[in-house]
Structure formats: C-alpha cells, structure tokens
Amino acid sequence: MSISFTRRKIGEILHDLGELTLGQVAYIAEKQKTSTLRFGELCLQDGLITEDQLYTALADQFNLDFIDLSSFRLDEGVLNLFPADIIYRYSFIPVAVEGDSLVIAVADPLDVLKLDELEILLDRPLIVKLASPSRIQQILKKGDGTSRVLKEVSEDFMLQLVTETEKGEEVLSVEAISADTSPIIKLLNSTIMDALSRRASDIHIETAMEGVIIKYRIDGVLYKATDIIDMHFQGPIISRLKVMSELDISERRIPQDGRFKLRINNKSIDFRVSIMPSAFGEDAVIRILDKESIASDLKGLTLNVLGMSDREMRRFRKMIREPYGMVLVTGPTGSGKTTTLYAALTEIHTGEEKIITIEDPVEYLLKGIVQIPVNEKKGLTFARGLRSILRHDPDKIMVGEIRDPETAQIAVQSALTGHLVFTTVHANNVFDVIGRFIHMGIDPYNFVSCLNCVMAQRLVRKVCPKCKQPVQYSDDFLHESAINPDDCRSVVFYEAKGCEECNNTGYRGRSAIVELLDLTDELRELIVSKAPAAVLKKAAKEAGTLFLRESAVEKVLMGETTIKEINRVTFVE
C-alpha cells in the first residue's frame, strides 16, 4: 500500500495551525542542531505542544486524517472480524468498516512494511488514520483484547484434551499468549494479563463441585473472570502455578506459599502465591505486587490524594508532625494502612532527619528513606529488625505491622525515648487497638503516654463518574441505613449502571474513610482506669472524633459513593 504526502516542515505546519510562534520554531530548530531528537519530540520535551497537537500536524504533513481517540470505544463487531492478538502485535486500533475496507488508527504511517503485512493478514484494504501513540496504548491497555484471548482459551478448554508442558516462560506478552502451544500455560498467562489490565490486586482460582472458577479482586471486591472451566483441568492449572512458584508438585495435602516474578513489557512484576487444600482439590490465590504501577499511582503521594475529609486531614497532619510519640493506623488487610503511612512519611520527609522503615514486604520504594524488608527465614523479624534500627540513629521509624508482644514492647519504648514511630495493627476500630496492646502485656500507662493518635481506616469504592445517575431512596431505606431523611431532602444520591470505563461495576477507584482518635488527657485517664468502651466512645465524640460510619455517610452526601457501598464496608450503629 502507498501513502502520499507533501513534505512540508513540521514547524511550519505547527505555526500555521497557531500552536507555535515563529520565535519558538526558530528556538527549536536551533536546539535540534545539537540534539538527536526530532523537531516534534523537542517541542514535546519543552512542553510547547501536546501529543495530540503534534500528531494533528503530522497528519497534515502525511496528508492523512487525524483521529482523536480520547473518548473512543472499541466496537465489538469490528473486533470480531480478526483474532484478538493482532491489534496488540501490530499496535493499531480498528476504528470502523467502510465497504470492504477497514479504517485503522496508527501512530507510525511510515512503517509501510508493517502496514502491507497487516493488509495481507486481514485480507482487506486499509484506510489509515493517524492517532497519538499514548492514546493507542491507553485503548490497548484497557481494551478487552486480553479478555477475548481468555474467553477463546476457556472455549478451547471445553474441546481439547490438555497435556501440560513446562517451558519456564518468563517473558510474557499478548503475542506469547496466542503463540503458546499449551492451553494450560495460555490460560494462566492470559489470566494474569487480563487481571493486570483490569487493575486487579488478586487472582482467585477456586475449585467447586461444578469446576474451576477464576475470580479477580478489583477495588476490594471479587468479580468472576471466566465461565466455569472443566474440573479435569484443576490439577494441571495448580501444578503449573506450583512450577512457576518453585513449590512441591507432589504435595497436595498441606498449604504452600511461594512467589514468582514475570517480565511484562519490560517491567518486572512480583506475584505471591498461596495454595490451599480444599474439599474438591486445591485452591490458589495469586497476589499481584506491581511495584512500578504502585509507584506511578503514588507519584506525588500526599495525604490530599487519599480522599479523607479536610477536617480529619488537618488533625492527622498535626499528629504526624509531632517530634516523638506513636502514630497508629488500624484496619483490616487491604484497607490502605500502608499507603496512608507512606503518604505521611512523604509529607514529613525533608532530608534533615533519618527515617527508617521495616516492612513485610517493601511495597513501594520511597526516595531518601532507608527501607528494610523482613526476612523470617533468615531470622530478620520485626522485633530483631527494630532493635537494629534503634542502633542506626533514626529520628522517625515506620514498623509495617505489630504482630507480637516483643515488637509492641520495643515500639512503645522507642516512642517513649524520643522517636516518632509510625505503625499499623489489625483491629476493627480505634478502641479495639487499645485492648490489643493491653492484651499483649504492654503497661497501659506507658502505652497511652507514648500514643499521639489512633486512626481506623477503610476504603470505599467511588461511584463511576462516567455512568453515575441520580437515584431516589425511600425514607424507610434511609432510616435502615441510619440516615435521617429530613436532613438530606436537598441531597442528590447517586448510583452507576456500569460502563466500559469501570468494567461494568459502577465503581472506579477507592477513597479513604477514617476515624481519628486524638489522645486527650481525659481519654488517657479513662484508658488507664480501664473504663468501658461506651464511656471511651462518649469522651472521644466530645473530643471531636468522627466515627467511621459518620465519615462514610459524609462521602455519600457529597455524591462520591453509594449507600449500598458504605453499608458493605461499615456497620449501621
């Protein structure tokens, strides 16, 4: 196929389009003399134009149409015309069918060999349009190509007899998935790719009477990934996982834990695997630890991005800037405790003080902070690591989790002797934490003396902004949810019907709700005198503590989440 274009200079086109002044064109042309980058790339580097503006100019230069893909959605009908993996292999977006021709969007129209090859492969003429590469990659990443590969695989499973082969495959891409000969490897690889594209934190492989069910945990909730797979393949799937995690294939009666690492698109991702015997065989959970993705999510991480209310954030900021004492964050697994502590450390880190953390595992690397991973096999426990940290002249310490009396004792002593200690404990609310420490044998007086604040935290899913719609609730339903209908007559409640943007869940992203207990002298005295929880709650409320349920209802009234979601996460008191 041939592309005709008139070779006007890109700077001239950008000037004619009103994107650059003549002075800017001259400046970039001068800069180009000492650079290996192209004119457009230098403009992008200097922030003079956007990628879309550059590609609009390039489309003019190549005599092609520019297509803005910012709100584009892949058409299921067009996608079904060819195998799912082709769009990944050739990095193009199928836009529409016009007669016999297929309209496609590409980022590089000069790759004529690739376009010719694609035309032969698709067996139809191509109408080429130009789009910016980041928009193309965005659609490929969130498109349903990997889930279509997954669907095709699970359809194959109904028909094929599988023999498992082990290749020790480490580099995983969509091309590798479609080329792979073993349906077992193909299934697991495509499941991992699909889970990553859907922002899943865990993959659950469950064995039931009717077969194998694969589920993803997205934003804290489980979703079914595929149709039920025949029970015959349960053994080979778990065996493949064991081989990848270097576990004992012959052992099927006891739980096993392992880990493996994959390189995907030049990025390393760690996976932790837990195998558990069940009534119908073995179940597996794969925890995805995508450090680079976490790093990009946490770029510019501050308390502002966590979503807690301004009032609580101001109170929490005051606590984390104290010179010594203990800041405790509590909540169940996956409630964002570590992210909150990372945000706190990022905010207070000035480079003038030594900050050391001990974690299991180190989830995200913080610049300028010493981070130590726990290694229990080698004898590096939280308690032993914490003792060594204290000899390392720290000013502020973060202990990933307090699990045993020894760690609790050292953490309390550190807070009493002039260090600021950040830590987490598994408990349901701020008052349970106090009970946990006292049951660990910590002296109540010492504990309350060192404690600056306790914060209980949960994550609620945010209603999808693309598909949210106003809804009306009956007064009875509001009463059941402990919301007074008279207080919210003018409030608009929202729910979402589900769209492509939110994987048809109705929710996208999560936000923190918190219960922050500021330790006043009155509360300290009540805790030392072992006052009942009801008395502590009353005193805390008078001191300004907003409880979890109240914090969650605030989010609903602001239109950020739904009543159903806060009823799932918090108790109606």
Coordinates of C-alpha atoms in Angstrom, one line a residue:
M1 CA 0.0 0.0 0.0
S2 CA 1.2 3.5 -0.6
I3 CA 0.8 6.7 1.3
S4 CA 1.2 10.0 -0.5
F5 CA 2.2 13.2 1.4
T6 CA 3.6 16.6 0.7
R7 CA 6.7 17.1 2.7
R8 CA 6.1 20.4 4.5
K9 CA 8.2 21.1 7.5
I10 CA 6.5 20.2 10.8
G11 CA 7.5 23.5 12.4
E12 CA 5.8 25.4 9.5
I13 CA 2.6 23.4 9.9
L14 CA 2.5 23.9 13.7
H15 CA 3.0 27.6 13.1
D16 CA 0.1 27.7 10.5
L17 CA -2.1 25.8 13.0
G18 CA -1.4 28.5 15.6
E19 CA 0.4 26.1 18.0
L20 CA 3.9 27.7 17.8
T21 CA 5.2 31.2 17.3
L22 CA 7.9 31.9 14.8
G23 CA 10.3 32.6 17.7
Q24 CA 9.5 29.1 19.1
V25 CA 10.0 27.5 15.7
A26 CA 13.5 29.2 15.4
Y27 CA 14.4 28.2 19.0
I28 CA 13.5 24.5 18.5
A29 CA 15.3 24.5 15.1
E30 CA 18.4 25.8 16.8
K31 CA 18.1 23.3 19.6
Q32 CA 17.8 20.5 17.0
K33 CA 21.3 21.1 15.7
T34 CA 22.8 19.7 19.0
S35 CA 20.2 17.0 19.6
T36 CA 19.4 13.6 18.2
L37 CA 15.7 14.2 18.8
R38 CA 13.2 15.2 16.1
F39 CA 11.6 18.6 15.9
G40 CA 8.3 17.4 17.3
E41 CA 9.9 15.4 20.1
L42 CA 11.8 18.5 21.3
C43 CA 8.6 20.5 21.3
L44 CA 7.0 17.9 23.5
Q45 CA 10.1 17.8 25.8
D46 CA 9.8 21.6 26.3
G47 CA 6.1 21.4 26.9
L48 CA 5.3 23.8 23.9
I49 CA 2.7 21.5 22.4
T50 CA 0.6 18.4 23.4
E51 CA 1.0 15.0 21.8
D52 CA -2.4 15.4 20.1
Q53 CA -1.3 18.8 18.6
L54 CA 1.9 17.2 17.3
Y55 CA 0.0 14.3 15.7
T56 CA -2.6 16.6 14.1
A57 CA 0.3 18.4 12.4
L58 CA 1.9 15.1 11.4
A59 CA -1.4 14.0 9.9
D60 CA -1.4 17.3 7.8
Q61 CA 2.2 16.5 6.8
F62 CA 1.4 13.0 5.7
N63 CA -1.9 14.0 4.0
L64 CA -3.8 11.8 6.4
D65 CA -6.8 12.3 8.7
F66 CA -6.1 12.7 12.4
I67 CA -8.4 10.9 14.8
D68 CA -8.9 11.8 18.4
L69 CA -9.2 8.6 20.4
S70 CA -9.7 10.3 23.8
S71 CA -13.4 9.1 24.0
F72 CA -13.1 6.2 21.5
R73 CA -14.6 2.8 22.4
L74 CA -13.6 -0.4 20.6
D75 CA -16.5 -1.8 18.5
E76 CA -17.2 -5.5 19.4
G77 CA -18.5 -6.1 15.8
V78 CA -15.2 -4.8 14.2
L79 CA -13.1 -6.7 16.8
N80 CA -14.7 -10.0 15.9
L81 CA -13.5 -9.8 12.3
F82 CA -10.0 -11.0 13.2
P83 CA -8.0 -12.8 16.0
A84 CA -7.7 -10.8 19.3
D85 CA -3.9 -10.7 19.4
I86 CA -3.4 -9.0 16.0
I87 CA -4.2 -5.5 17.3
Y88 CA -1.5 -6.0 20.1
R89 CA 1.1 -7.4 17.7
Y90 CA 0.7 -4.6 15.2
S91 CA -0.3 -1.8 17.6
F92 CA -3.2 -0.4 15.7
I93 CA -6.8 0.5 16.6
P94 CA -9.6 -0.9 14.3
V95 CA -12.0 2.1 14.0
A96 CA -14.7 1.1 11.6
V97 CA -15.6 -0.9 8.4
E98 CA -16.2 1.1 5.3
G99 CA -17.4 -1.2 2.5
D100 CA -14.7 -3.8 2.0
S101 CA -12.1 -1.6 3.7
L102 CA -11.1 -1.4 7.4
V103 CA -10.4 2.0 8.9
I104 CA -7.4 1.8 11.3
A105 CA -5.6 4.3 13.5
V106 CA -1.8 4.0 13.8
A107 CA 1.0 6.1 15.3
D108 CA 3.6 5.5 12.6
P109 CA 2.3 5.7 9.0
L110 CA 5.9 5.4 7.6
D111 CA 6.2 1.7 8.7
V112 CA 4.9 0.7 5.2
L113 CA 6.2 -2.9 5.6
K114 CA 4.1 -3.5 8.7
L115 CA 1.0 -1.9 7.1
D116 CA 1.5 -4.1 3.9
E117 CA 1.8 -7.2 6.1
L118 CA -1.3 -6.2 8.1
E119 CA -3.3 -5.7 4.9
I120 CA -2.3 -9.2 3.6
L121 CA -3.1 -10.7 7.1
L122 CA -6.5 -9.1 7.3
D123 CA -7.2 -9.7 3.6
R124 CA -8.9 -6.3 3.1
P125 CA -7.8 -2.8 2.0
L126 CA -6.8 -0.4 4.8
I127 CA -7.8 3.2 5.3
V128 CA -5.1 4.6 7.5
K129 CA -5.7 7.4 10.0
L130 CA -3.2 8.9 12.4
A131 CA -3.5 8.9 16.2
S132 CA -1.2 9.7 19.1
P133 CA 0.8 6.7 20.4
S134 CA -0.3 7.3 24.1
R135 CA -4.0 7.2 23.1
I136 CA -3.4 4.0 21.2
Q137 CA -1.6 2.3 24.1
Q138 CA -4.3 3.5 26.5
I139 CA -7.0 1.8 24.5
L140 CA -5.0 -1.4 24.0
K141 CA -4.3 -1.5 27.8
K142 CA -7.9 -1.1 28.8
G143 CA -9.4 -2.8 25.8
D144 CA -10.9 -6.2 26.0
G145 CA -8.3 -7.9 23.8
T146 CA -6.7 -9.9 26.7
S147 CA -10.2 -10.9 28.0
R148 CA -11.1 -12.1 24.5
V149 CA -8.0 -14.2 24.4
L150 CA -9.0 -15.5 27.8
K151 CA -12.6 -16.3 26.5
E152 CA -11.2 -18.1 23.4
V153 CA -8.9 -20.1 25.7
S154 CA -11.7 -21.2 28.0
E155 CA -13.8 -22.1 25.0
D156 CA -10.9 -24.2 23.8
F157 CA -10.9 -26.0 27.1
M158 CA -14.3 -27.4 26.5
L159 CA -13.0 -29.2 23.4
Q160 CA -9.3 -30.0 23.9
L161 CA -7.6 -32.7 26.0
V162 CA -4.6 -31.0 27.6
T163 CA -1.1 -32.3 28.1
E164 CA 1.0 -30.0 30.3
T165 CA 4.4 -28.9 29.1
E166 CA 6.8 -26.8 31.3
K167 CA 9.0 -24.2 29.5
G168 CA 9.9 -21.9 32.4
E169 CA 8.5 -19.0 30.3
E170 CA 9.5 -15.7 31.9
V171 CA 8.7 -13.1 29.2
L172 CA 5.0 -12.6 28.9
S173 CA 3.2 -10.7 26.2
V174 CA 0.0 -11.0 24.3
E175 CA 1.9 -12.4 21.3
A176 CA 3.4 -15.1 23.6
I177 CA -0.1 -15.9 24.8
S178 CA -1.5 -16.5 21.3
A179 CA 1.5 -18.4 20.1
D180 CA 1.8 -20.7 23.1
T181 CA 1.0 -24.3 22.4
S182 CA -0.1 -25.5 25.9
P183 CA -3.6 -24.3 26.7
I184 CA -2.7 -24.5 30.4
I185 CA 0.1 -22.0 30.1
K186 CA -2.0 -20.0 27.7
L187 CA -4.8 -19.8 30.2
L188 CA -2.6 -18.8 33.2
N189 CA -0.7 -16.2 31.2
S190 CA -3.8 -14.7 29.6
T191 CA -5.5 -14.6 33.1
I192 CA -2.5 -12.7 34.5
M193 CA -2.5 -10.2 31.6
D194 CA -6.3 -9.7 31.9
A195 CA -6.0 -9.2 35.6
L196 CA -3.3 -6.6 35.2
S197 CA -5.3 -4.7 32.5
R198 CA -8.3 -4.6 34.8
R199 CA -6.3 -3.3 37.8
A200 CA -6.9 -6.4 39.9
S201 CA -5.0 -6.8 43.2
D202 CA -5.5 -10.6 43.5
I203 CA -6.5 -13.6 41.3
H204 CA -8.5 -16.3 43.0
I205 CA -8.6 -19.8 41.5
E206 CA -11.4 -21.7 43.2
T207 CA -12.4 -25.3 42.9
A208 CA -16.1 -26.1 43.2
M209 CA -18.2 -29.2 42.5
E210 CA -19.1 -27.9 39.0
G211 CA -15.5 -27.0 38.0
V212 CA -12.8 -24.3 38.3
I213 CA -13.8 -20.7 38.8
I214 CA -11.4 -17.8 38.3
K215 CA -12.1 -14.5 40.0
Y216 CA -10.4 -11.1 40.3
R217 CA -10.4 -8.8 43.2
I218 CA -10.8 -5.3 41.9
D219 CA -11.1 -2.3 44.3
G220 CA -11.6 -4.8 47.1
V221 CA -14.4 -6.8 45.6
L222 CA -14.4 -10.2 43.8
Y223 CA -15.6 -10.5 40.2
K224 CA -15.9 -13.6 38.1
A225 CA -13.4 -13.6 35.3
T226 CA -14.5 -16.5 33.0
D227 CA -17.1 -19.2 32.6
I228 CA -16.6 -22.3 34.7
I229 CA -13.7 -24.4 33.5
D230 CA -14.0 -28.2 33.4
M231 CA -12.8 -30.0 36.6
H232 CA -10.3 -32.1 34.6
F233 CA -8.0 -29.1 34.3
Q234 CA -7.9 -28.2 38.0
G235 CA -4.8 -30.4 38.6
P236 CA -2.7 -29.1 35.7
I237 CA -3.6 -25.4 36.5
I238 CA -2.4 -25.8 40.1
S239 CA 0.6 -27.8 39.0
R240 CA 1.6 -25.1 36.6
L241 CA 1.3 -22.5 39.3
K242 CA 3.5 -24.7 41.6
V243 CA 6.1 -25.0 39.0
M244 CA 6.2 -21.2 38.4
S245 CA 6.4 -20.7 42.2
E246 CA 9.0 -23.5 42.8
L247 CA 6.7 -25.4 45.1
D248 CA 6.4 -29.1 45.7
I249 CA 4.1 -30.6 42.9
S250 CA 3.7 -33.9 44.7
E251 CA 2.4 -32.4 48.0
R252 CA -1.4 -31.8 47.8
R253 CA -2.5 -32.1 51.5
I254 CA -0.9 -29.1 53.2
P255 CA -0.9 -25.3 52.4
Q256 CA 2.1 -24.0 50.4
D257 CA 3.3 -20.4 49.8
G258 CA 5.6 -19.2 47.1
R259 CA 6.4 -16.4 44.7
F260 CA 7.4 -15.8 41.1
K261 CA 8.3 -12.8 39.0
L262 CA 7.4 -12.0 35.4
R263 CA 8.7 -9.5 33.0
I264 CA 5.9 -7.9 31.1
N265 CA 6.5 -5.2 28.6
N266 CA 10.0 -4.6 30.1
K267 CA 8.5 -4.2 33.5
S268 CA 9.1 -6.7 36.4
I269 CA 6.0 -7.7 38.5
D270 CA 6.1 -9.9 41.6
F271 CA 3.4 -12.4 42.4
R272 CA 2.9 -14.1 45.7
V273 CA 1.1 -17.4 45.6
S274 CA -0.9 -19.2 48.3
I275 CA -2.0 -22.8 47.6
M276 CA -4.6 -24.2 50.0
P277 CA -6.2 -27.8 50.0
S278 CA -10.0 -27.7 49.8
A279 CA -12.8 -30.2 49.7
F280 CA -12.6 -30.5 45.9
G281 CA -8.8 -30.3 45.4
E282 CA -6.6 -27.3 45.8
D283 CA -7.4 -23.6 45.6
A284 CA -4.9 -20.8 44.8
V285 CA -4.7 -17.1 45.4
I286 CA -2.2 -15.0 43.4
R287 CA -1.4 -11.6 45.0
I288 CA -0.2 -9.1 42.4
L289 CA 2.6 -6.8 43.6
D290 CA 3.1 -4.4 40.7
K291 CA 5.6 -2.1 42.2
E292 CA 6.0 0.1 39.1
S293 CA 2.3 0.6 38.8
I294 CA 2.1 1.4 42.5
A295 CA 4.9 3.8 42.1
S296 CA 3.1 5.6 39.2
D297 CA -0.1 5.6 41.3
L298 CA 1.7 7.0 44.3
K299 CA 3.7 9.7 42.3
G300 CA 3.3 12.9 44.2
L301 CA 1.7 10.9 47.0
T302 CA 0.4 13.2 49.8
L303 CA -2.5 12.9 52.2
N304 CA -4.6 15.0 49.8
V305 CA -4.9 12.2 47.3
L306 CA -6.2 9.6 49.8
G307 CA -9.6 11.2 49.9
M308 CA -10.0 11.7 53.6
S309 CA -12.1 14.7 54.7
D310 CA -10.3 18.1 55.1
R311 CA -11.1 18.3 58.8
E312 CA -9.6 14.8 59.6
M313 CA -6.6 15.5 57.3
R314 CA -5.8 18.7 59.2
R315 CA -5.9 16.8 62.5
F316 CA -3.8 13.9 61.2
R317 CA -1.2 16.3 59.7
K318 CA -0.8 17.9 63.2
M319 CA -0.1 14.4 64.8
I320 CA 2.5 13.3 62.2
R321 CA 4.5 16.4 62.7
E322 CA 4.9 15.8 66.5
P323 CA 8.6 15.4 67.4
Y324 CA 8.1 12.0 69.2
G325 CA 5.4 9.5 70.1
M326 CA 3.4 6.9 68.3
V327 CA 1.0 7.2 65.3
L328 CA -1.1 4.1 65.0
V329 CA -3.2 3.2 61.9
T330 CA -5.6 0.3 62.1
G331 CA -7.9 -1.6 59.8
P332 CA -8.3 -5.0 58.0
T333 CA -6.0 -6.3 55.3
G334 CA -6.3 -4.2 52.1
S335 CA -7.7 -1.1 53.8
G336 CA -4.9 1.2 52.7
K337 CA -3.0 1.5 56.0
T338 CA 0.5 1.2 54.4
T339 CA -0.4 3.8 51.7
T340 CA -1.6 6.2 54.4
L341 CA 1.7 5.8 56.3
Y342 CA 3.7 6.2 53.0
A343 CA 1.8 9.4 52.4
A344 CA 2.6 10.6 55.9
L345 CA 6.3 9.8 55.6
T346 CA 6.5 11.5 52.1
E347 CA 4.9 14.7 53.6
I348 CA 7.2 14.9 56.6
H349 CA 10.4 13.9 54.8
T350 CA 12.7 16.9 54.4
G351 CA 16.1 15.2 54.2
E352 CA 17.1 16.7 57.6
E353 CA 16.1 13.6 59.6
K354 CA 16.9 9.9 59.3
I355 CA 13.7 7.9 58.5
I356 CA 14.0 4.0 58.6
T357 CA 11.1 1.6 57.8
I358 CA 10.9 -2.2 58.4
E359 CA 8.2 -3.8 56.2
D360 CA 6.9 -7.2 55.0
P361 CA 7.2 -6.8 52.1
V362 CA 8.6 -3.4 51.0
E363 CA 5.7 -2.4 48.6
Y364 CA 7.0 0.9 47.3
L365 CA 10.4 2.4 47.3
L366 CA 10.4 5.9 49.0
K367 CA 13.2 8.2 47.9
G368 CA 15.7 9.1 50.6
I369 CA 14.2 6.7 53.2
V370 CA 16.0 3.5 54.4
Q371 CA 13.6 0.6 53.9
I372 CA 14.3 -2.9 55.3
P373 CA 12.4 -6.0 54.2
V374 CA 11.5 -8.6 56.9
N375 CA 13.1 -12.0 56.1
E376 CA 11.9 -14.5 58.7
K377 CA 13.7 -17.4 57.0
K378 CA 17.0 -15.7 57.7
G379 CA 15.9 -14.6 61.2
L380 CA 15.1 -11.0 60.4
T381 CA 11.8 -10.5 62.2
F382 CA 10.1 -7.2 63.0
A383 CA 11.4 -7.3 66.6
R384 CA 15.0 -8.1 65.6
G385 CA 15.0 -5.5 62.8
L386 CA 13.5 -2.9 65.1
R387 CA 16.3 -3.4 67.7
S388 CA 18.9 -3.0 64.9
I389 CA 17.2 0.1 63.6
L390 CA 17.4 1.8 67.0
R391 CA 21.2 1.4 66.8
H392 CA 21.2 3.1 63.4
D393 CA 20.4 6.6 64.8
P394 CA 16.9 7.1 63.4
D395 CA 14.7 10.1 64.0
K396 CA 11.5 8.6 62.7
I397 CA 10.6 4.9 62.3
M398 CA 7.9 3.0 60.5
V399 CA 7.1 -0.6 61.6
G400 CA 5.0 -2.3 58.9
E401 CA 2.9 -4.2 61.4
I402 CA 2.9 -5.0 65.1
R403 CA 2.2 -8.8 65.4
D404 CA 3.7 -9.9 68.7
P405 CA 4.3 -8.6 72.2
E406 CA 8.1 -8.2 71.7
T407 CA 7.7 -5.8 68.7
A408 CA 4.9 -3.9 70.6
Q409 CA 7.2 -3.5 73.6
I410 CA 10.2 -2.2 71.6
A411 CA 7.9 0.2 69.5
V412 CA 6.4 1.7 72.7
Q413 CA 9.9 2.1 74.3
S414 CA 11.1 3.8 71.1
A415 CA 8.2 6.2 71.1
L416 CA 8.9 7.0 74.9
T417 CA 12.6 7.6 74.2
G418 CA 12.2 10.4 71.7
H419 CA 11.5 8.7 68.4
L420 CA 8.3 9.2 66.2
V421 CA 7.0 5.7 65.5
F422 CA 4.5 5.0 62.7
T423 CA 2.9 1.6 62.7
T424 CA -0.1 -0.5 61.9
V425 CA -2.2 -3.0 63.8
H426 CA -5.0 -5.3 62.7
A427 CA -8.1 -4.2 64.6
N428 CA -11.7 -3.2 63.8
N429 CA -11.8 0.3 65.4
V430 CA -9.7 2.7 67.4
F431 CA -10.8 1.2 70.8
D432 CA -10.0 -2.4 69.8
V433 CA -6.4 -1.3 69.2
I434 CA -6.0 -0.2 72.9
G435 CA -7.4 -3.6 74.0
R436 CA -4.9 -5.4 71.7
F437 CA -1.9 -3.7 73.1
I438 CA -3.0 -4.2 76.7
H439 CA -3.6 -7.9 76.0
M440 CA 0.0 -8.1 74.6
G441 CA 1.2 -7.3 78.1
I442 CA 2.0 -3.6 77.4
D443 CA 1.7 -1.4 80.5
P444 CA -1.4 0.8 79.9
Y445 CA 0.3 3.9 81.4
N446 CA 3.3 3.7 79.1
F447 CA 1.1 2.9 76.1
V448 CA -1.2 5.9 76.5
S449 CA 1.8 8.2 77.4
C450 CA 3.5 7.5 74.0
L451 CA 0.4 7.4 71.9
N452 CA -0.3 10.6 69.8
C453 CA -3.3 9.3 67.9
V454 CA -5.0 6.1 66.6
M455 CA -6.6 6.2 63.2
A456 CA -9.0 3.4 62.0
Q457 CA -9.3 3.3 58.2
R458 CA -11.5 1.7 55.5
L459 CA -11.6 2.1 51.7
V460 CA -15.0 2.7 50.0
R461 CA -15.3 2.4 46.2
K462 CA -16.1 5.7 44.4
V463 CA -19.1 5.8 42.1
C464 CA -18.0 5.8 38.4
P465 CA -18.1 9.5 37.2
K466 CA -18.9 8.4 33.6
C467 CA -22.1 6.4 34.2
K468 CA -23.4 7.7 37.6
Q469 CA -27.0 8.7 37.7
P470 CA -29.2 10.4 40.4
V471 CA -31.4 7.9 42.3
Q472 CA -34.3 8.3 44.8
Y473 CA -34.4 6.3 48.0
S474 CA -37.4 5.7 50.2
D475 CA -37.5 7.1 53.8
D476 CA -37.6 3.5 55.1
F477 CA -34.3 2.6 53.3
L478 CA -32.6 5.8 54.6
H479 CA -33.8 5.0 58.2
E480 CA -32.4 1.4 57.8
S481 CA -29.0 3.0 56.8
A482 CA -29.1 5.3 59.8
I483 CA -29.6 8.4 57.7
N484 CA -32.2 10.9 58.7
P485 CA -34.3 11.7 55.6
D486 CA -35.2 15.2 56.9
D487 CA -31.5 16.1 56.9
C488 CA -31.0 15.3 53.2
R489 CA -34.1 16.4 51.3
S490 CA -31.9 18.6 49.1
V491 CA -29.2 16.0 48.7
V492 CA -28.8 14.1 45.4
F493 CA -27.9 10.4 45.8
Y494 CA -26.1 8.6 43.1
E495 CA -25.7 5.1 41.7
A496 CA -24.0 3.9 38.5
K497 CA -25.3 1.5 35.9
G498 CA -21.8 0.3 34.8
C499 CA -19.9 1.2 31.6
E500 CA -16.7 0.2 29.8
E501 CA -14.7 2.7 31.9
C502 CA -15.5 0.9 35.2
N503 CA -15.6 -2.7 33.8
N504 CA -19.4 -2.6 34.2
T505 CA -19.0 -2.5 38.0
G506 CA -20.4 1.0 38.6
Y507 CA -17.4 2.0 40.6
R508 CA -13.9 3.3 39.8
G509 CA -11.1 3.8 42.3
R510 CA -11.4 4.0 46.1
S511 CA -11.3 6.7 48.7
A512 CA -10.4 6.5 52.4
I513 CA -12.8 7.0 55.3
V514 CA -11.2 7.4 58.7
E515 CA -11.9 7.5 62.4
L516 CA -9.3 9.6 64.1
L517 CA -8.9 9.4 67.9
D518 CA -6.8 12.3 69.3
L519 CA -5.5 11.2 72.8
T520 CA -6.6 14.0 75.2
D521 CA -5.6 13.9 78.9
E522 CA -9.2 12.9 79.8
L523 CA -9.1 9.9 77.4
R524 CA -5.7 8.8 78.7
E525 CA -7.0 8.7 82.2
L526 CA -10.1 6.8 81.2
I527 CA -7.9 4.2 79.3
V528 CA -5.5 3.7 82.3
S529 CA -8.5 3.3 84.7
K530 CA -9.9 0.6 82.2
A531 CA -13.2 2.5 81.6
P532 CA -15.7 0.6 79.4
A533 CA -15.8 1.2 75.6
A534 CA -19.1 3.1 75.8
V535 CA -17.6 5.7 78.2
L536 CA -14.5 5.9 75.9
K537 CA -16.7 6.5 72.8
K538 CA -18.7 9.2 74.5
A539 CA -15.5 11.0 75.6
A540 CA -14.0 10.6 72.1
K541 CA -17.1 12.1 70.5
E542 CA -17.0 15.1 72.8
A543 CA -13.3 15.5 71.9
G544 CA -14.2 15.8 68.2
T545 CA -13.8 12.2 66.9
L546 CA -15.9 11.4 63.8
F547 CA -16.7 7.7 63.7
L548 CA -16.2 5.5 60.6
R549 CA -20.0 5.4 59.8
E550 CA -20.3 9.1 60.1
S551 CA -17.3 9.6 57.8
A552 CA -18.8 7.2 55.3
V553 CA -22.2 8.9 55.3
E554 CA -20.4 12.2 54.6
K555 CA -19.0 10.7 51.4
V556 CA -22.5 9.6 50.3
L557 CA -23.9 13.1 50.9
M558 CA -21.0 14.6 48.8
G559 CA -22.0 12.2 45.9
E560 CA -18.7 10.4 46.0
T561 CA -20.0 6.9 46.8
T562 CA -23.3 5.0 47.3
I563 CA -25.3 3.9 50.3
K564 CA -25.0 0.3 49.3
E565 CA -21.2 0.6 49.3
I566 CA -21.0 2.2 52.8
N567 CA -23.4 -0.5 54.1
R568 CA -21.0 -3.1 52.8
V569 CA -17.9 -1.5 54.4
T570 CA -19.3 -0.1 57.7
F571 CA -21.7 -1.1 60.5
V572 CA -25.0 0.7 60.9
E573 CA -24.9 1.8 64.6

